[in-house]
């Protein structure tokens, strides 16, 4: 079983649609794919989005909290310690038999998942899994991406590269400049761009276009 962790440089950068695109590509290749969402806060429904866009039914949400806050904070408000890295890693290992398990984080790499202080970085380290970074297209992305990739390197975690989420149809100067600068700031290759609005495509169109958005050779094996 191969495992890939998907994190973002922050919240709302498009990692759910990136996860769905990776799942769709793997499914079209005939791989047995599972997706794990470590925690869902607020009213969003990331697992339903992944399932609908990718056509993958083997999708698991490990925790859901009503408050739209960081997972550990939302869990505390709900009166629970939350689901930490140990529990997440155990759930992923319980999916043995799949060719690929995609683990989608909540927020950024170092956001606390539970009262024990564990993070998605701890999940990746426990699993020995590489971490794909999803970056914002516009201003602020270079610094946030550099910090995320430095945090991965400091923990000895592999990072195959960076994907830009929600790439605008008409990119401005900041977006175009970032596209050139991101690999240098990240110290990792830019693996692609997922267009803004991809999450609103019908599943057949999404699956057909997904392979053109991200360089997946060596990423999904």
Coordinates of N, CA and C in Angstrom, one line a residue, residues 67-178:
X67 N -17.9 23.6 15.1 CA -17.3 24.9 15.1 C -16.3 25.0 13.9
X68 N -16.3 26.1 13.1 CA -15.4 26.3 12.0 C -14.0 26.8 12.5
X69 N -13.3 26.0 13.2 CA -12.1 26.4 13.9 C -11.0 25.3 13.6
X70 N -9.8 25.6 14.1 CA -8.8 24.6 13.9 C -9.2 23.3 14.7
X71 N -8.8 22.1 14.2 CA -9.4 20.9 14.7 C -9.3 20.7 16.2
X72 N -8.1 21.0 16.8 CA -8.0 20.8 18.3 C -8.9 21.8 19.0
X73 N -9.0 23.0 18.5 CA -9.9 24.0 19.2 C -11.4 23.6 19.0
X74 N -11.7 23.2 17.8 CA -13.1 22.8 17.6 C -13.5 21.6 18.4
X75 N -12.5 20.6 18.5 CA -12.8 19.4 19.3 C -13.0 19.8 20.8
X76 N -12.2 20.7 21.3 CA -12.3 21.1 22.7 C -13.7 21.7 22.9
X77 N -14.2 22.6 22.0 CA -15.5 23.2 22.1 C -16.6 22.1 22.1
X78 N -16.3 21.0 21.4 CA -17.3 20.0 21.3 C -17.2 19.0 22.5
X79 N -16.3 19.3 23.4 CA -16.1 18.4 24.6 C -15.4 17.1 24.4
X80 N -14.5 17.1 23.4 CA -13.8 15.9 23.1 C -12.3 16.2 22.9
X81 N -11.4 15.3 23.2 CA -9.9 15.5 23.0 C -9.6 15.5 21.5
X82 N -10.4 15.1 20.6 CA -10.1 15.0 19.2 C -9.4 13.7 18.8
X83 N -9.2 13.6 17.5 CA -8.5 12.4 17.0 C -7.1 12.8 16.6
X84 N -6.1 12.3 17.3 CA -4.7 12.7 17.2 C -4.0 11.9 16.1
X85 N -2.7 12.1 16.0 CA -1.9 11.5 15.0 C -1.9 10.0 15.1
X86 N -1.8 9.5 16.3 CA -1.7 8.0 16.5 C -3.0 7.4 16.0
X87 N -4.1 7.9 16.3 CA -5.4 7.4 15.8 C -5.5 7.5 14.3
X88 N -5.1 8.6 13.8 CA -5.2 8.8 12.3 C -4.3 7.7 11.6
X89 N -3.1 7.6 12.1 CA -2.1 6.6 11.5 C -2.7 5.2 11.6
X90 N -3.3 4.9 12.7 CA -3.9 3.5 12.9 C -5.0 3.3 11.9
X91 N -5.8 4.3 11.7 CA -6.9 4.2 10.7 C -6.4 4.0 9.3
X92 N -5.4 4.7 9.0 CA -4.8 4.5 7.6 C -4.2 3.1 7.5
X93 N -3.5 2.7 8.5 CA -2.9 1.3 8.4 C -4.1 0.3 8.3
X94 N -5.2 0.6 8.9 CA -6.3 -0.3 8.8 C -6.9 -0.5 7.4
X95 N -6.5 0.3 6.5 CA -6.9 0.3 5.1 C -6.0 -0.6 4.2
X96 N -5.2 -1.4 4.8 CA -4.3 -2.3 4.1 C -5.1 -3.1 3.0
X97 N -4.5 -3.3 1.9 CA -5.2 -3.9 0.8 C -5.5 -2.9 -0.4
X98 N -5.5 -1.7 0.0 CA -5.7 -0.6 -1.1 C -4.3 -0.4 -1.8
X99 N -4.3 0.0 -3.0 CA -3.1 0.3 -3.7 C -2.6 1.7 -3.2
X100 N -3.5 2.6 -2.9 CA -3.1 3.9 -2.6 C -4.1 4.5 -1.6
X101 N -3.6 5.1 -0.5 CA -4.4 5.9 0.4 C -3.9 7.3 0.4
X102 N -4.9 8.2 0.2 CA -4.6 9.7 0.2 C -5.1 10.2 1.5
X103 N -4.3 10.9 2.3 CA -4.6 11.4 3.6 C -4.7 12.9 3.4
X104 N -5.9 13.5 3.5 CA -6.1 15.0 3.4 C -6.1 15.6 4.8
X105 N -5.2 16.6 5.0 CA -5.2 17.2 6.3 C -6.3 18.2 6.5
X106 N -6.3 18.9 7.6 CA -7.2 20.0 7.9 C -6.4 21.2 8.2
X107 N -6.6 22.3 7.5 CA -5.8 23.5 7.6 C -4.4 23.2 7.1
X108 N -3.4 23.7 7.8 CA -2.0 23.5 7.4 C -1.3 22.4 8.1
X109 N 0.0 22.3 7.8 CA 0.8 21.2 8.3 C 0.9 21.1 9.8
X110 N 1.0 22.2 10.4 CA 1.3 22.2 11.9 C 0.1 22.6 12.7
X111 N -1.0 22.6 12.1 CA -2.2 22.9 12.9 C -2.5 21.7 13.8
X112 N -2.8 21.9 15.1 CA -3.0 20.8 16.0 C -4.3 20.1 15.7
X113 N -4.2 18.8 15.7 CA -5.4 18.0 15.4 C -6.2 17.6 16.7
X114 N -5.5 17.6 17.8 CA -6.2 17.1 19.0 C -5.5 17.7 20.3
X115 N -6.1 17.4 21.4 CA -5.5 17.9 22.7 C -4.1 17.4 23.0
X116 N -3.7 16.3 22.4 CA -2.3 15.9 22.6 C -1.3 16.7 21.8
X117 N -1.7 17.7 21.0 CA -0.8 18.5 20.3 C -0.3 18.0 19.0
X118 N -0.7 16.8 18.6 CA -0.2 16.2 17.4 C -0.7 17.0 16.2
X119 N 0.1 16.8 15.1 CA -0.2 17.5 13.9 C -0.2 16.6 12.7
X120 N -0.5 17.1 11.5 CA -0.4 16.3 10.3 C 1.0 15.9 10.0
X121 N 2.0 16.7 10.4 CA 3.4 16.3 10.2 C 3.6 15.0 11.1
X122 N 3.1 14.9 12.2 CA 3.2 13.7 13.1 C 2.6 12.5 12.4
X123 N 1.4 12.7 11.7 CA 0.8 11.7 11.0 C 1.7 11.1 9.9
X124 N 2.3 12.1 9.1 CA 3.2 11.7 8.0 C 4.4 11.0 8.5
X125 N 5.0 11.4 9.6 CA 6.1 10.8 10.2 C 5.8 9.4 10.7
X126 N 4.7 9.2 11.3 CA 4.3 7.9 11.8 C 4.1 6.9 10.7
X127 N 3.6 7.4 9.6 CA 3.3 6.5 8.4 C 4.5 6.4 7.5
X128 N 5.5 7.3 7.7 CA 6.6 7.3 6.7 C 6.2 7.7 5.3
X129 N 5.2 8.6 5.3 CA 4.6 9.0 4.0 C 5.1 10.3 3.5
X130 N 5.2 10.5 2.2 CA 5.6 11.8 1.6 C 4.4 12.8 1.8
X131 N 4.7 14.0 1.7 CA 3.7 15.1 1.9 C 3.7 16.0 0.7
X132 N 2.5 16.1 0.0 CA 2.3 17.0 -1.1 C 1.8 18.3 -0.6
X133 N 2.3 19.4 -1.0 CA 1.9 20.7 -0.6 C 1.1 21.4 -1.6
X134 N -0.1 21.9 -1.2 CA -1.0 22.7 -2.0 C -0.9 24.1 -1.6
X135 N -0.5 25.0 -2.6 CA -0.3 26.4 -2.3 C -1.3 27.3 -2.9
X136 N -1.5 28.4 -2.3 CA -2.4 29.5 -2.8 C -1.8 30.1 -4.0
X137 N -2.6 30.6 -4.9 CA -2.1 31.2 -6.2 C -1.5 32.6 -6.0
X138 N -2.1 33.4 -5.1 CA -1.8 34.8 -5.1 C -0.8 35.2 -4.0
X139 N -0.9 36.5 -3.6 CA 0.0 37.0 -2.6 C 0.0 36.3 -1.3
X140 N 1.2 36.2 -0.7 CA 1.4 35.4 0.6 C 1.8 34.0 0.4
X141 N 1.7 33.5 -0.8 CA 1.9 32.1 -1.1 C 3.4 31.7 -1.0
X142 N 4.3 32.6 -1.4 CA 5.7 32.3 -1.4 C 6.2 32.1 0.0
X143 N 5.9 33.0 0.9 CA 6.3 32.8 2.3 C 5.7 31.6 3.0
X144 N 4.4 31.4 2.8 CA 3.7 30.3 3.4 C 4.2 28.9 2.9
X145 N 4.5 28.9 1.6 CA 5.1 27.7 1.0 C 6.5 27.4 1.5
X146 N 7.3 28.4 1.5 CA 8.6 28.2 2.0 C 8.6 27.7 3.5
X147 N 7.8 28.3 4.3 CA 7.7 27.9 5.7 C 7.2 26.4 5.8
X148 N 6.2 26.0 5.0 CA 5.7 24.7 5.1 C 6.8 23.7 4.6
X149 N 7.5 24.0 3.5 CA 8.5 23.1 3.0 C 9.7 23.0 4.0
X150 N 10.1 24.1 4.6 CA 11.1 24.1 5.6 C 10.8 23.2 6.8
X151 N 9.5 23.3 7.2 CA 9.0 22.5 8.3 C 9.1 21.0 8.0
X152 N 8.8 20.7 6.7 CA 8.9 19.3 6.3 C 10.3 18.8 6.3
X153 N 11.2 19.6 5.8 CA 12.6 19.3 5.7 C 13.2 19.1 7.1
X154 N 12.8 20.0 8.0 CA 13.4 19.9 9.4 C 13.0 18.7 10.1
X155 N 11.8 18.1 9.7 CA 11.3 16.8 10.3 C 11.7 15.6 9.5
X156 N 12.5 15.8 8.5 CA 13.0 14.7 7.7 C 11.8 14.0 6.8
X157 N 10.8 14.8 6.5 CA 9.7 14.3 5.7 C 9.9 14.6 4.3
X158 N 9.6 13.6 3.4 CA 9.8 13.8 2.0 C 8.6 14.7 1.4
X159 N 9.0 15.5 0.5 CA 8.0 16.3 -0.2 C 8.2 16.2 -1.7
X160 N 7.3 15.5 -2.4 CA 7.5 15.4 -3.9 C 7.4 16.7 -4.7
X161 N 6.7 17.6 -4.1 CA 6.5 18.9 -4.8 C 5.3 19.7 -4.4
X162 N 5.0 20.7 -5.1 CA 3.9 21.7 -4.8 C 3.0 21.7 -5.9
X163 N 1.7 21.8 -5.6 CA 0.6 22.0 -6.6 C -0.1 23.3 -6.2
X164 N -0.4 24.2 -7.2 CA -1.1 25.4 -7.0 C -2.6 25.0 -7.1
X165 N -3.4 25.3 -6.0 CA -4.8 25.1 -6.1 C -5.6 26.4 -6.5
X166 N -6.7 26.2 -7.1 CA -7.6 27.3 -7.5 C -6.9 28.3 -8.4
X167 N -6.2 27.9 -9.5 CA -5.5 28.7 -10.4 C -6.5 29.5 -11.2
X168 N -6.4 30.9 -11.2 CA -7.5 31.7 -11.8 C -7.4 31.6 -13.3
X169 N -8.6 31.8 -13.9 CA -8.7 31.8 -15.4 C -7.9 33.0 -16.0
X170 N -7.9 34.1 -15.3 CA -7.1 35.3 -15.8 C -6.2 35.7 -14.7
X171 N -5.0 35.0 -14.6 CA -4.1 35.3 -13.5 C -3.5 36.7 -13.6
X172 N -3.3 37.4 -12.5 CA -2.7 38.7 -12.5 C -1.2 38.6 -12.3
X173 N -0.5 39.7 -12.1 CA 0.9 39.8 -12.1 C 1.4 38.9 -10.9
X174 N 0.8 39.0 -9.7 CA 1.3 38.2 -8.6 C 1.2 36.7 -8.9
X175 N 0.1 36.2 -9.4 CA 0.0 34.8 -9.7 C 1.0 34.4 -10.7
X176 N 1.2 35.1 -11.8 CA 2.2 34.7 -12.8 C 3.6 34.7 -12.2
X177 N 3.9 35.7 -11.4 CA 5.3 35.7 -10.8 C 5.5 34.6 -9.8
X178 N 4.4 34.3 -9.1 CA 4.5 33.2 -8.1 C 4.8 31.9 -8.8

